XYZ file of C-alpha atoms in Angstrom:
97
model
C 0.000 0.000 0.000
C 3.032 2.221 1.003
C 4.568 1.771 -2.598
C 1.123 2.770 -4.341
C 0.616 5.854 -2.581
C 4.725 6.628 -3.791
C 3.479 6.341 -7.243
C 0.253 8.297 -7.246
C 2.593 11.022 -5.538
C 4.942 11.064 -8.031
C 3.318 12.446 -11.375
C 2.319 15.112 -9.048
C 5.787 15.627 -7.988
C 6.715 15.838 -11.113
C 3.575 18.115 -12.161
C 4.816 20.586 -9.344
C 8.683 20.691 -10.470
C 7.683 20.975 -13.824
C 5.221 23.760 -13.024
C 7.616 25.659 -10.922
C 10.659 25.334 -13.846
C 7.902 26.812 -16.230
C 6.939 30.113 -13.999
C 10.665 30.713 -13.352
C 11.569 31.002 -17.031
C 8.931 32.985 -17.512
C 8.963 35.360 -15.143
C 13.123 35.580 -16.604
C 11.587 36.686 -19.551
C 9.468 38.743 -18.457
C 12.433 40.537 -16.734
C 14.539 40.681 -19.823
C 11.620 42.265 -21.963
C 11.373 44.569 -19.515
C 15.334 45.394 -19.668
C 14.961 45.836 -23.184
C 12.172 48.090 -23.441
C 13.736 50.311 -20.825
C 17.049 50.221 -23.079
C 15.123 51.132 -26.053
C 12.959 53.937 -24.970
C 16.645 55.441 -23.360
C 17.823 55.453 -26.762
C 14.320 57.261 -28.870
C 14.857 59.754 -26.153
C 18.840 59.743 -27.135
C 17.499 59.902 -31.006
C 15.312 62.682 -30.078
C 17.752 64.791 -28.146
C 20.445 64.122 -31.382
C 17.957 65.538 -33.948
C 17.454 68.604 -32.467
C 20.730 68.948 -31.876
C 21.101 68.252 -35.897
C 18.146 70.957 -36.705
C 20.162 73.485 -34.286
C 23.189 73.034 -35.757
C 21.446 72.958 -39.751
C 20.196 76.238 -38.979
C 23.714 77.681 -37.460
C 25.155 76.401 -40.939
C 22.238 77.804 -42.576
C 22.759 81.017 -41.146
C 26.421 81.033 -41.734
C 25.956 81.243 -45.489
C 24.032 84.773 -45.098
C 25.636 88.266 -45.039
C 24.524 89.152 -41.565
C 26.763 86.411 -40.458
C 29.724 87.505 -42.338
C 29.136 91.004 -41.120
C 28.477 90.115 -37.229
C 31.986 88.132 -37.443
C 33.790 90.513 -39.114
C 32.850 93.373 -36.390
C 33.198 90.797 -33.634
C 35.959 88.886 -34.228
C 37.827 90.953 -36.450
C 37.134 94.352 -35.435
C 36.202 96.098 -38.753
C 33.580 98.578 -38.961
C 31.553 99.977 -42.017
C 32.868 103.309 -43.685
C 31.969 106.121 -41.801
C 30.931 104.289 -38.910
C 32.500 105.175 -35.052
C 33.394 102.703 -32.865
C 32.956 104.126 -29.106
C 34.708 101.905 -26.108
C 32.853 102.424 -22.960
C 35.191 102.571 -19.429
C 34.411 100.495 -16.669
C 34.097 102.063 -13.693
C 36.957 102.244 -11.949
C 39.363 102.463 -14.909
C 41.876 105.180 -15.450
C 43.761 106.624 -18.359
């Protein structure tokens, strides 16, 4: 009687093990999809942040081609000034001649 009640146990045993190895793996999987969709939402936010930063810097080139550029560096970095213009350096306080 002993052994009979061993071998009705068993396929539930073996039910249970079986059952348990099953919810592990996929509650692993569930982890790693998880990961993943973390990892790719971190980089449509890193696409996002690069193309503005490539519609910023478009526009900088795009405004580097026009006169007004050309003319704001050459007074800023250069120091030229149009003809018959005045340039006027204001002193800080505290400066002397």
């Amino acid at each position: 009687m002993a052994a009979r009640k061993r071998r009705t146990r068993l396929p539930l045993i073996i039910f249970l093990i079986v059952c348990v190895y099953f919810t592990t793996l996929c509650y692993k999987q569930h982890l790693r999809i998880q990961q993943t969709n973390v990892k790719a939402e971190e980089v449509k936010n890193r696409i996002e942040q690069v193309k503005k930063t490539n519609q910023e810097l478009e526009k900088d080139v795009e405004f580097s081609k026009t006169d007004e550029y050309i003319e704001k560096i050459a007074r800023e970095k250069l120091g030229l000034v149009k003809p018959g213009e005045t340039i006027y350096i204001r002193k800080q306080k505290g400066e002397s001649n």
